[in-house]
Short mmCIF file of C-alpha atoms in Angstrom, two decimals:
data_model
loop_
_atom_site.label_atom_id
_atom_site.label_comp_id
_atom_site.label_asym_id
_atom_site.label_seq_id
_atom_site.Cartn_x
_atom_site.Cartn_y
_atom_site.Cartn_z
CA MET U 1 -36.94 1.30 -9.30
CA GLU U 2 -33.38 2.53 -9.65
CA LYS U 3 -33.07 2.81 -5.90
CA ASP U 4 -34.39 -0.74 -5.47
CA ASP U 5 -31.79 -2.04 -7.91
CA GLU U 6 -29.07 -0.24 -6.03
CA ASP U 7 -30.25 -1.59 -2.67
CA GLU U 8 -30.32 -5.12 -4.09
CA LYS U 9 -26.87 -4.82 -5.60
CA LEU U 10 -25.37 -3.56 -2.38
CA SER U 11 -27.34 -5.81 -0.05
CA TRP U 12 -25.74 -7.32 3.02
CA SER U 13 -25.20 -10.55 1.07
CA CYS U 14 -23.31 -8.68 -1.63
CA TRP U 15 -21.17 -6.91 0.96
CA PHE U 16 -20.47 -10.13 2.89
CA ARG U 17 -19.44 -12.06 -0.20
CA THR U 18 -17.26 -9.23 -1.45
CA MET U 19 -15.61 -8.84 1.94
CA PHE U 20 -14.84 -12.56 2.07
CA ALA U 21 -13.47 -12.55 -1.47
CA CYS U 22 -11.27 -9.55 -0.68
CA SER U 23 -10.13 -10.81 2.74
CA GLY U 24 -7.11 -12.49 1.18
CA ALA U 25 -6.03 -9.21 -0.39
CA MET U 26 -6.50 -7.50 2.98
CA MET U 27 -4.43 -10.15 4.76
CA LEU U 28 -1.70 -9.58 2.19
CA PHE U 29 -1.34 -6.06 3.53
CA VAL U 30 -1.35 -7.33 7.12
CA PHE U 31 1.64 -9.58 6.38
CA THR U 32 3.30 -6.81 4.38
CA GLY U 33 3.06 -4.65 7.50
CA VAL U 34 4.55 -7.48 9.55
CA THR U 35 7.48 -7.77 7.13
CA GLU U 36 8.20 -4.07 6.93
CA ALA U 37 8.03 -3.55 10.70
CA GLN U 38 9.92 -6.71 11.64
CA SER U 39 13.36 -5.13 11.50
CA ALA U 40 12.29 -2.54 14.08
CA VAL U 41 11.94 -5.27 16.75
CA LEU U 42 14.38 -7.82 15.32
CA LEU U 43 17.48 -5.61 15.34
CA PRO U 44 17.31 -4.68 19.06
CA GLN U 45 17.11 -8.39 19.96
CA LEU U 46 20.18 -9.14 17.82
CA LYS U 47 22.10 -6.51 19.80
CA GLU U 48 21.53 -8.34 23.07
CA ARG U 49 24.58 -10.00 24.60
CA ASP U 50 23.07 -13.50 24.64
CA SER U 51 21.90 -13.31 21.00
CA THR U 52 22.91 -16.32 18.86
CA ILE U 53 23.46 -13.99 15.89
CA HIS U 54 25.51 -10.81 16.24
CA THR U 55 25.59 -8.00 13.70
CA THR U 56 27.49 -4.82 12.84
CA LEU U 57 25.82 -1.50 12.01
CA GLU U 58 26.26 -2.14 8.28
CA GLU U 59 24.76 -5.62 8.60
CA GLU U 60 21.80 -4.16 10.48
CA THR U 61 21.05 -1.77 7.60
CA TRP U 62 21.13 -4.74 5.23
CA ILE U 63 18.70 -6.74 7.39
CA ALA U 64 16.31 -3.79 7.37
CA SER U 65 16.62 -2.89 3.68
CA LEU U 66 16.49 -6.51 2.49
CA GLY U 67 12.85 -6.45 3.54
CA ILE U 68 12.18 -4.50 0.36
CA LEU U 69 15.17 -5.40 -1.88
CA LEU U 70 13.51 -7.97 -4.15
CA SER U 71 10.05 -6.40 -4.26
CA PRO U 72 11.00 -4.39 -7.40
CA VAL U 73 12.02 -7.66 -9.04
CA SER U 74 8.75 -9.35 -8.18
CA GLY U 75 6.95 -6.15 -9.13
CA VAL U 76 8.37 -6.46 -12.65
CA ILE U 77 7.26 -10.08 -12.82
CA VAL U 78 3.89 -9.84 -11.12
CA GLY U 79 2.31 -7.29 -13.47
CA PRO U 80 2.55 -9.34 -16.68
CA THR U 81 2.09 -12.54 -14.67
CA ILE U 82 -1.27 -11.63 -13.16
CA ASP U 83 -2.35 -10.32 -16.56
CA ALA U 84 -1.56 -13.79 -17.95
CA ILE U 85 -2.60 -16.21 -15.19
CA GLY U 86 -5.02 -14.17 -13.09
CA ARG U 87 -5.14 -12.02 -9.97
CA LYS U 88 -6.15 -14.86 -7.62
CA LYS U 89 -3.10 -16.98 -8.41
CA GLY U 90 -0.90 -13.99 -7.61
CA LEU U 91 -2.46 -13.80 -4.14
CA LEU U 92 -2.00 -17.54 -3.62
CA PHE U 93 1.67 -17.31 -4.51
CA PHE U 94 2.07 -14.47 -2.00
CA PHE U 95 0.99 -16.59 0.97
CA ILE U 96 3.26 -19.49 0.00
CA ASN U 97 6.20 -17.16 -0.61
CA MET U 98 5.73 -15.12 2.57
CA GLY U 99 5.25 -18.23 4.70
CA LEU U 100 8.48 -19.70 3.35
CA GLY U 101 10.39 -16.50 4.13
CA PHE U 102 9.15 -16.32 7.72
CA GLY U 103 9.87 -20.03 8.13
CA ILE U 104 13.51 -19.56 7.13
CA ILE U 105 13.86 -16.63 9.54
CA ALA U 106 12.34 -18.75 12.32
CA CYS U 107 14.97 -21.46 11.75
CA ALA U 108 17.90 -19.07 11.27
CA THR U 109 21.15 -19.80 13.11
CA LYS U 110 23.47 -17.67 10.99
CA LEU U 111 23.33 -14.15 9.61
CA TRP U 112 22.95 -15.25 6.01
CA HIS U 113 19.86 -17.24 6.99
CA LEU U 114 18.25 -13.95 8.02
CA TYR U 115 19.35 -12.40 4.75
CA VAL U 116 17.73 -15.20 2.73
CA GLY U 117 14.51 -15.11 4.74
CA ARG U 118 14.20 -11.34 4.45
CA CYS U 119 14.85 -11.50 0.69
CA ILE U 120 12.13 -14.10 0.20
CA CYS U 121 9.70 -12.00 2.24
CA SER U 122 10.61 -8.92 0.20
CA PHE U 123 9.91 -10.85 -3.00
CA ALA U 124 6.45 -11.62 -1.63
CA VAL U 125 5.84 -7.94 -0.87
CA GLY U 126 5.98 -7.30 -4.61
CA MET U 127 2.79 -9.35 -4.97
CA GLU U 128 1.02 -6.38 -3.37
CA VAL U 129 0.20 -5.28 -6.91
CA ALA U 130 -2.06 -8.31 -7.33
CA ALA U 131 -4.02 -7.32 -4.22
CA ILE U 132 -4.58 -3.72 -5.35
CA VAL U 133 -5.72 -4.79 -8.82
CA TYR U 134 -7.92 -7.57 -7.38
CA LEU U 135 -9.63 -5.14 -5.01
CA ALA U 136 -10.19 -2.57 -7.74
CA GLU U 137 -11.67 -5.11 -10.17
CA THR U 138 -13.74 -7.16 -7.72
CA CYS U 139 -15.66 -4.31 -6.10
CA THR U 140 -18.38 -1.99 -7.35
CA LYS U 141 -17.66 1.73 -7.43
CA LYS U 142 -18.95 2.28 -3.89
CA GLN U 143 -17.39 -0.88 -2.50
CA ARG U 144 -14.01 -0.04 -4.02
CA SER U 145 -13.61 3.19 -2.06
CA MET U 146 -14.66 1.52 1.19
CA LEU U 147 -12.45 -1.55 0.86
CA LEU U 148 -9.43 0.36 -0.41
CA SER U 149 -9.80 2.60 2.63
CA MET U 150 -9.21 -0.49 4.80
CA VAL U 151 -5.84 -1.27 3.22
CA ALA U 152 -3.98 1.19 5.45
CA ALA U 153 -5.70 -0.22 8.53
CA SER U 154 -4.68 -3.73 7.48
CA PHE U 155 -1.08 -2.65 6.98
CA THR U 156 -0.82 -0.88 10.33
CA THR U 157 -2.51 -3.81 12.04
CA GLY U 158 0.36 -5.93 10.75
CA CYS U 159 2.85 -3.42 12.11
CA SER U 160 1.15 -3.44 15.51
CA ILE U 161 1.11 -7.23 15.61
CA THR U 162 4.84 -7.17 14.93
CA TYR U 163 5.57 -4.71 17.74
CA VAL U 164 3.57 -6.76 20.25
CA VAL U 165 4.37 -10.31 19.15
CA GLY U 166 7.88 -9.58 17.92
CA GLY U 167 8.66 -7.18 20.73
CA TYR U 168 7.86 -9.53 23.60
CA LEU U 169 8.50 -12.96 22.06
CA PRO U 170 11.87 -14.21 20.77
CA TRP U 171 12.23 -13.25 17.11
CA ASN U 172 12.39 -16.88 15.94
CA ILE U 173 9.17 -17.88 17.71
CA ALA U 174 7.39 -14.79 16.39
CA SER U 175 8.54 -15.60 12.85
CA ALA U 176 7.26 -19.18 13.18
CA ILE U 177 3.83 -17.86 14.19
CA PHE U 178 3.77 -15.54 11.18
CA ALA U 179 4.74 -18.41 8.85
CA LEU U 180 1.95 -20.65 10.16
CA CYS U 181 -0.64 -17.90 9.67
CA CYS U 182 0.48 -17.38 6.06
CA PHE U 183 0.06 -21.06 5.21
CA LEU U 184 -3.36 -21.18 6.88
CA TYR U 185 -4.62 -18.21 4.89
CA PHE U 186 -3.44 -19.81 1.67
CA LEU U 187 -6.23 -22.35 2.23
CA VAL U 188 -8.80 -19.59 2.76
CA GLN U 189 -7.76 -17.80 -0.43
CA LEU U 190 -8.45 -20.95 -2.46
CA LEU U 191 -12.18 -20.34 -1.88
CA ALA U 192 -12.18 -16.80 -3.32
CA PRO U 193 -13.40 -16.15 -6.91
CA GLU U 194 -11.18 -14.85 -9.70
CA SER U 195 -11.46 -11.21 -10.82
CA PRO U 196 -14.50 -10.84 -13.14
CA ALA U 197 -12.69 -8.20 -15.19
CA TRP U 198 -9.70 -10.48 -15.82
CA LEU U 199 -11.95 -13.38 -16.81
CA TYR U 200 -13.84 -11.16 -19.23
CA LYS U 201 -10.58 -9.89 -20.70
CA GLN U 202 -9.61 -13.53 -21.39
CA GLY U 203 -12.86 -14.07 -23.28
CA ARG U 204 -14.29 -16.28 -20.52
CA ILE U 205 -17.67 -14.55 -20.34
CA ASP U 206 -19.47 -17.40 -18.56
CA ALA U 207 -16.73 -17.62 -15.93
CA SER U 208 -16.90 -13.85 -15.44
CA THR U 209 -20.65 -14.13 -14.91
CA ARG U 210 -20.20 -16.92 -12.35
CA SER U 211 -17.59 -14.84 -10.54
CA LEU U 212 -20.01 -11.92 -10.29
CA GLN U 213 -22.65 -14.30 -8.94
CA LYS U 214 -20.23 -15.51 -6.25
CA LEU U 215 -19.70 -11.87 -5.31
CA GLY U 216 -23.42 -11.53 -4.62
CA ARG U 217 -24.37 -9.30 -7.55
CA SER U 218 -28.01 -9.25 -8.61
CA PRO U 219 -28.95 -10.41 -12.15
CA GLU U 220 -29.50 -6.79 -13.16
CA GLY U 221 -26.20 -5.77 -11.62
CA ILE U 222 -24.38 -8.58 -13.41
CA ALA U 223 -25.84 -7.48 -16.74
CA ARG U 224 -24.76 -3.89 -16.15
CA GLU U 225 -21.22 -4.82 -15.10
CA LEU U 226 -20.79 -7.14 -18.08
CA GLU U 227 -21.89 -4.31 -20.35
CA MET U 228 -19.36 -1.99 -18.73
CA LEU U 229 -16.63 -4.57 -19.26
CA ARG U 230 -17.69 -4.98 -22.89
CA LEU U 231 -17.52 -1.25 -23.56
CA SER U 232 -14.21 -0.91 -21.72
CA SER U 233 -12.71 -3.83 -23.65
CA LYS U 234 -14.04 -2.67 -27.01
CA GLU U 235 -11.53 0.16 -27.29
CA GLN U 236 -8.68 -2.12 -26.23
CA SER U 237 -9.38 -5.21 -28.33
CA GLU U 238 -6.49 -4.70 -30.72
CA LYS U 239 -3.17 -6.49 -30.14
CA PHE U 240 -0.92 -4.88 -27.56
CA GLN U 241 1.85 -2.71 -29.00
CA LEU U 242 4.55 -0.68 -27.30
CA LYS U 243 3.01 2.51 -28.67
CA VAL U 244 0.21 1.99 -26.14
CA LEU U 245 2.69 3.16 -23.48
CA LEU U 246 2.75 6.55 -25.22
CA GLU U 247 -0.97 6.99 -24.69
CA PRO U 248 -1.75 9.77 -22.17
CA THR U 249 -3.94 7.30 -20.27
CA VAL U 250 -0.74 5.34 -19.54
CA TRP U 251 2.23 7.69 -19.25
CA LYS U 252 0.48 10.50 -17.39
CA PRO U 253 -0.64 8.42 -14.38
CA PHE U 254 2.71 6.59 -14.42
CA ILE U 255 4.73 9.81 -14.04
CA ILE U 256 2.36 11.24 -11.45
CA LEU U 257 2.40 8.12 -9.27
CA CYS U 258 6.18 7.69 -9.54
CA THR U 259 6.60 11.28 -8.37
CA TYR U 260 4.17 10.61 -5.53
CA HIS U 261 6.20 7.56 -4.47
CA PHE U 262 9.43 9.58 -4.48
CA LEU U 263 7.94 12.29 -2.28
CA GLN U 264 6.38 9.67 0.00
CA CYS U 265 9.80 8.11 0.66
CA ALA U 266 11.43 11.53 1.00
CA THR U 267 9.05 12.32 3.87
CA GLY U 268 10.69 9.52 5.86
CA VAL U 269 7.61 7.33 6.08
CA PHE U 270 9.53 4.09 5.64
CA GLN U 271 12.69 5.16 7.43
CA ILE U 272 10.61 5.79 10.54
CA LEU U 273 8.74 2.50 10.04
CA TYR U 274 11.82 0.31 9.52
CA TYR U 275 13.89 1.96 12.28
CA THR U 276 11.13 2.92 14.71
CA LEU U 277 13.01 2.16 17.92
CA ASP U 278 16.24 3.73 16.68
CA PHE U 279 14.42 6.82 15.40
CA ILE U 280 12.63 7.35 18.72
CA ASP U 281 15.91 6.87 20.58
CA ARG U 282 17.59 9.50 18.38
CA LEU U 283 14.88 12.01 19.22
CA GLY U 284 16.73 12.42 22.49
CA THR U 285 13.96 11.73 24.98
CA SER U 286 14.11 9.63 28.13
CA TYR U 287 11.04 7.58 27.19
CA ASN U 288 11.37 3.84 26.55
CA PRO U 289 11.55 3.40 22.74
CA LEU U 290 9.70 0.06 22.70
CA ARG U 291 6.81 1.38 24.76
CA VAL U 292 6.60 4.51 22.62
CA SER U 293 6.65 2.39 19.45
CA ILE U 294 3.76 0.27 20.76
CA ILE U 295 1.79 3.42 21.60
CA ILE U 296 2.50 4.74 18.10
CA SER U 297 1.39 1.46 16.54
CA ILE U 298 -1.87 1.59 18.50
CA VAL U 299 -2.41 5.16 17.33
CA ARG U 300 -1.72 4.00 13.77
CA VAL U 301 -4.36 1.29 13.98
CA ILE U 302 -6.98 3.58 15.54
CA ALA U 303 -6.25 6.40 13.10
CA ASN U 304 -6.32 4.08 10.10
CA SER U 305 -9.53 2.45 11.28
CA THR U 306 -11.26 5.82 11.70
CA LEU U 307 -9.68 8.81 9.98
CA GLY U 308 -7.91 6.69 7.38
CA ILE U 309 -11.06 4.87 6.31
CA TYR U 310 -13.02 8.12 6.24
CA ALA U 311 -10.38 9.94 4.19
CA THR U 312 -9.98 7.11 1.68
CA ALA U 313 -13.68 6.28 1.35
CA TYR U 314 -15.29 9.71 1.50
CA VAL U 315 -12.63 12.36 0.83
CA GLY U 316 -11.17 13.04 -2.60
CA ARG U 317 -7.60 12.00 -3.33
CA LYS U 318 -6.54 15.60 -3.97
CA PRO U 319 -7.83 17.19 -0.72
CA ALA U 320 -6.66 14.15 1.25
CA THR U 321 -3.12 14.54 -0.10
CA VAL U 322 -3.08 18.29 0.50
CA THR U 323 -4.37 17.98 4.08
CA SER U 324 -1.99 15.11 4.82
CA GLY U 325 1.00 17.01 3.43
CA ILE U 326 0.20 20.15 5.39
CA LEU U 327 -0.04 18.28 8.71
CA MET U 328 3.21 16.45 7.99
CA THR U 329 4.99 19.67 7.02
CA ILE U 330 3.94 21.50 10.18
CA SER U 331 4.77 18.60 12.52
CA PHE U 332 8.18 17.97 10.92
CA LEU U 333 9.05 21.67 11.09
CA GLY U 334 8.08 21.76 14.76
CA ALA U 335 10.04 18.63 15.63
CA GLY U 336 13.02 19.83 13.60
CA ALA U 337 13.03 23.19 15.36
CA TYR U 338 12.89 21.47 18.76
CA GLU U 339 15.78 19.14 17.89
CA TYR U 340 17.87 22.02 16.52
CA ILE U 341 17.33 24.29 19.52
CA TYR U 342 18.17 21.55 22.06
CA ARG U 343 20.72 19.63 19.97
CA THR U 344 23.48 20.17 22.54
CA THR U 345 21.29 19.60 25.62
CA PRO U 346 21.82 16.15 27.23
CA VAL U 347 18.97 13.66 27.28
CA GLY U 348 16.95 14.03 30.46
CA HIS U 349 17.66 17.75 30.71
CA ARG U 350 15.57 18.94 27.79
CA PRO U 351 12.35 20.78 28.64
CA CYS U 352 9.06 19.24 27.53
CA GLU U 353 10.57 16.01 26.19
CA TRP U 354 7.08 14.93 25.16
CA VAL U 355 6.98 17.55 22.39
CA PRO U 356 8.84 15.60 19.66
CA ILE U 357 6.90 12.42 20.53
CA VAL U 358 3.56 14.22 20.22
CA LEU U 359 4.64 15.86 16.96
CA LEU U 360 5.73 12.46 15.63
CA ILE U 361 2.29 11.04 16.45
CA VAL U 362 0.62 14.04 14.77
CA ASN U 363 2.84 13.45 11.75
CA ILE U 364 1.89 9.77 11.54
CA VAL U 365 -1.81 10.58 11.81
CA GLY U 366 -1.40 13.23 9.12
CA GLY U 367 0.38 10.78 6.85
CA ILE U 368 -2.42 8.26 7.27
CA LEU U 369 -4.84 10.72 5.68
CA GLY U 370 -3.10 10.45 2.33
CA VAL U 371 0.65 10.44 1.76
CA CYS U 372 1.35 7.12 3.47
CA ILE U 373 -1.12 5.01 1.50
CA LEU U 374 -2.51 6.72 -1.62
CA PRO U 375 0.54 6.14 -3.88
CA TRP U 376 0.03 2.39 -3.45
CA LEU U 377 -3.76 2.41 -3.69
CA MET U 378 -4.13 4.58 -6.75
CA SER U 379 -2.12 2.32 -9.06
CA GLY U 380 -5.10 -0.03 -9.26
CA GLU U 381 -7.43 2.82 -10.22
CA VAL U 382 -5.73 4.96 -12.85
CA PHE U 383 -4.57 2.59 -15.63
CA PRO U 384 -6.59 1.10 -18.53
CA LEU U 385 -7.73 -2.52 -18.14
CA ARG U 386 -5.43 -3.83 -20.87
CA VAL U 387 -2.26 -2.66 -19.08
CA ARG U 388 -3.56 -2.36 -15.52
CA GLY U 389 -1.58 -5.28 -14.15
CA SER U 390 1.64 -4.44 -16.01
CA MET U 391 1.61 -0.71 -15.29
CA SER U 392 0.60 -1.22 -11.66
CA GLY U 393 3.61 -3.52 -11.44
CA ALA U 394 5.83 -0.91 -13.08
CA VAL U 395 4.73 1.73 -10.57
CA PHE U 396 5.33 -0.71 -7.74
CA VAL U 397 8.85 -1.40 -9.05
CA VAL U 398 9.72 2.28 -9.05
CA GLY U 399 8.16 2.86 -5.63
CA SER U 400 9.89 -0.16 -4.11
CA ALA U 401 13.27 0.79 -5.58
CA ILE U 402 13.00 4.29 -4.11
CA MET U 403 11.86 2.77 -0.83
CA PHE U 404 14.85 0.41 -0.71
CA VAL U 405 17.30 3.26 -1.28
CA SER U 406 15.67 5.43 1.39
CA VAL U 407 15.80 2.62 3.96
CA LYS U 408 19.39 1.66 3.08
CA ILE U 409 20.79 5.21 3.38
CA TYR U 410 19.02 5.97 6.67
CA ALA U 411 22.04 5.44 8.92
CA ALA U 412 24.42 7.34 6.62
CA ALA U 413 21.98 10.21 6.12
CA MET U 414 21.41 10.46 9.86
CA GLU U 415 25.16 10.71 10.46
CA VAL U 416 25.54 13.47 7.87
CA LEU U 417 22.41 15.53 8.53
CA ALA U 418 21.76 14.72 12.20
CA MET U 419 18.22 14.36 13.48
CA TRP U 420 17.22 18.00 13.04
CA GLY U 421 18.50 18.09 9.47
CA MET U 422 16.59 14.92 8.56
CA LEU U 423 13.39 16.37 9.98
CA PHE U 424 13.75 19.52 7.88
CA VAL U 425 14.31 17.39 4.76
CA TYR U 426 11.15 15.46 5.61
CA ALA U 427 9.29 18.76 5.99
CA ALA U 428 10.42 20.00 2.57
CA ALA U 429 9.30 16.76 0.91
CA SER U 430 5.95 16.98 2.69
CA PHE U 431 5.39 20.48 1.31
CA LEU U 432 6.18 19.28 -2.22
CA ALA U 433 3.55 16.56 -1.71
CA VAL U 434 1.05 19.34 -0.97
CA LEU U 435 1.85 20.94 -4.33
CA LEU U 436 1.57 17.59 -6.12
CA GLY U 437 -1.84 16.95 -4.61
CA ALA U 438 -3.10 20.44 -5.36
CA PHE U 439 -2.00 20.76 -8.99
CA PHE U 440 -1.20 17.38 -10.56
CA LEU U 441 -2.86 14.44 -8.80
CA PRO U 442 -5.96 13.07 -10.59
CA GLU U 443 -9.20 12.74 -8.67
CA THR U 444 -10.47 9.14 -8.57
CA GLN U 445 -12.91 9.29 -5.69
CA ASN U 446 -16.46 8.17 -6.59
CA LYS U 447 -15.52 7.62 -10.22
CA THR U 448 -15.66 4.41 -12.21
CA LEU U 449 -12.40 3.02 -13.56
CA TYR U 450 -13.63 3.96 -17.03
CA GLU U 451 -14.25 7.59 -16.03
CA ILE U 452 -10.81 7.82 -14.42
CA GLU U 453 -9.12 6.47 -17.54
CA ARG U 454 -10.83 8.96 -19.83
CA GLY U 455 -9.88 11.84 -17.54
CA PHE U 456 -6.27 11.59 -18.77
CA LEU U 457 -7.29 12.13 -22.39
CA PRO U 458 -7.23 15.58 -24.03
CA ARG U 459 -10.68 17.10 -23.98
CA ASP U 460 -11.17 16.77 -27.73
CA ARG U 461 -10.47 13.01 -27.55
CA ARG U 462 -12.76 12.25 -24.63
CA ASP U 463 -15.80 12.55 -26.86
CA SER U 464 -14.33 11.24 -30.10
CA ARG U 465 -13.28 7.84 -28.76
CA VAL U 466 -16.81 6.49 -28.38
CA GLN U 467 -20.06 6.93 -30.24
CA ALA U 468 -22.86 8.92 -28.68
CA THR U 469 -24.99 5.82 -28.20
CA GLU U 470 -22.20 4.03 -26.35
CA ARG U 471 -21.62 7.07 -24.14
CA SER U 472 -25.27 6.99 -23.18
CA GLU U 473 -24.98 3.30 -22.30
CA ILE U 474 -21.87 3.94 -20.23
CA GLU U 475 -23.47 6.81 -18.32
CA ASN U 476 -26.58 4.74 -17.57
CA ALA U 477 -24.48 1.80 -16.39
CA GLU U 478 -22.19 3.93 -14.26
CA ARG U 479 -25.10 5.52 -12.43
CA THR U 480 -26.24 2.12 -11.23
CA VAL U 481 -23.02 0.06 -10.88
#
C-alpha cells in the first residue's frame, strides 16, 4: 500500500505539473546565466574600431562587475519581501526587471546606458533567492533533488545562449532578443501556483491545499504534506525575535554557506565566466578565444545535463564538494605549472598548447560536480521555514558581494600575480573547498527540510524539541512524502 501511495504521489501527472510550476524558476537561472556571461561577448565587440561605444580598461571592468553590483542590494530586499508577499511574486518581478535591463542595453547609445542596463539586470539577479526557495518548497523530497540538479544546467544553458547569440549577433540585437524572452515568460509564470509552504505559513490552509492540488499531489499526499507543514510550523509559531538568529539552526548554516561562497569565488569560477575570452587569450595559446569559449560552453551544458544532474540528484553534498574540489585543485596546479614553465616562451612556440585548454575544461567539469553550484542551491535547504526567505537572502547578499569584488579585481590581480600566480591561488582555494566539504558541510541529500534543520541542533536538543508522538508522526510522514 505504501508503494502504491508513493507511485501515485510521484505519477507522471505530478511530475509534469511540478515541472511546469518550476519552469519559471528554471528560466530565472537561464537569464541569470545570460546576464553573467554577457560581458564576455559584449566587451570584445566594444573594442572593435567601428563600435558606437568605446571603453577604457577600467570602464570594461565596470561593465563586467556591474552585472552583479546590485544583486546584494536586491538580495537584502528579496528575502523579507518574499516572506511577506510570496515566492511567486518574487519570480514575476524578476522577469519584468530583467527584461527592462536588457531593453535598456539594447537601446544604448552611450556608455552610461550600458551601466544602467547592467545595474538593472544585476538587481534582477538578486531575485535568484526566490527561485531557490520556491523550488525547495514546491517539490517533494525526491523531486527537490532532481529539480535542483537542473539549476546548473539551466544556468550554463544561458551562458551558452549568450556565447552563440551574443557572439555572432550585434550586442544590441542580442539584448533585444533577451528582453523579449523575459517579457514572454512573465506571462507563463502567471499560471504557476504559489508555494504551499508559504501559504500555510500565512495561515491560508485552504489556499495551500489548492496549491498542492495544482502540483498534482494525491489526496493522501496532500494530507501528509499539510501535516508536515503543521509540525514544522508548530515550533516556530511564536513572534519573530532577533534572538532567533542565535539559534544553531540559523547561524551554523549561515557561516558554513558564507565560507563556501568565499572559497567558490576564490577558485576563479566567476572571473573565468565574466572574462572568458580574455582569460583564454591570457593562457597564451594560438587558438581562437571565441571558438574555444563556445566549445567550453557546450561542454558546460553537456556536463551539467549529465554529470551535474547526477551529482546533485544522487550524490551527497559532502562527497560532491570533495570530488569537485580535488579535480579543480589538480587541474589548476597542472595549468599553473604549465604557465610558469613556459611564461617567457612566445605564443605559437609553446609545446602542446592544448594542455592548458584541456585542463581548463577538466576544471570546469570538476566545478560542475559541486563547487560551482552547491553554495547557491543549499541556501534553500538548510534554514528553518520561518527565516528561510530572509536567511537565504542574507547568504545571497554575502555571496554576491564577494562575487562582485572578485570580478572587479580580476584585471588588477592578473597584472600583479600574472596568469600562473592566479592559477596557483585558484588551486589553493580549491583545496580549502575540499576541507570544507569533508569536515564542515552538512549533508542534505535525500533528507526532508525538517531533518536538515534538526541536524544543526546539539544532540541533546534534537529529541527534546518535540514529543515522542510528534516524532513518530514526522517519521511516518517523511517516509512517504
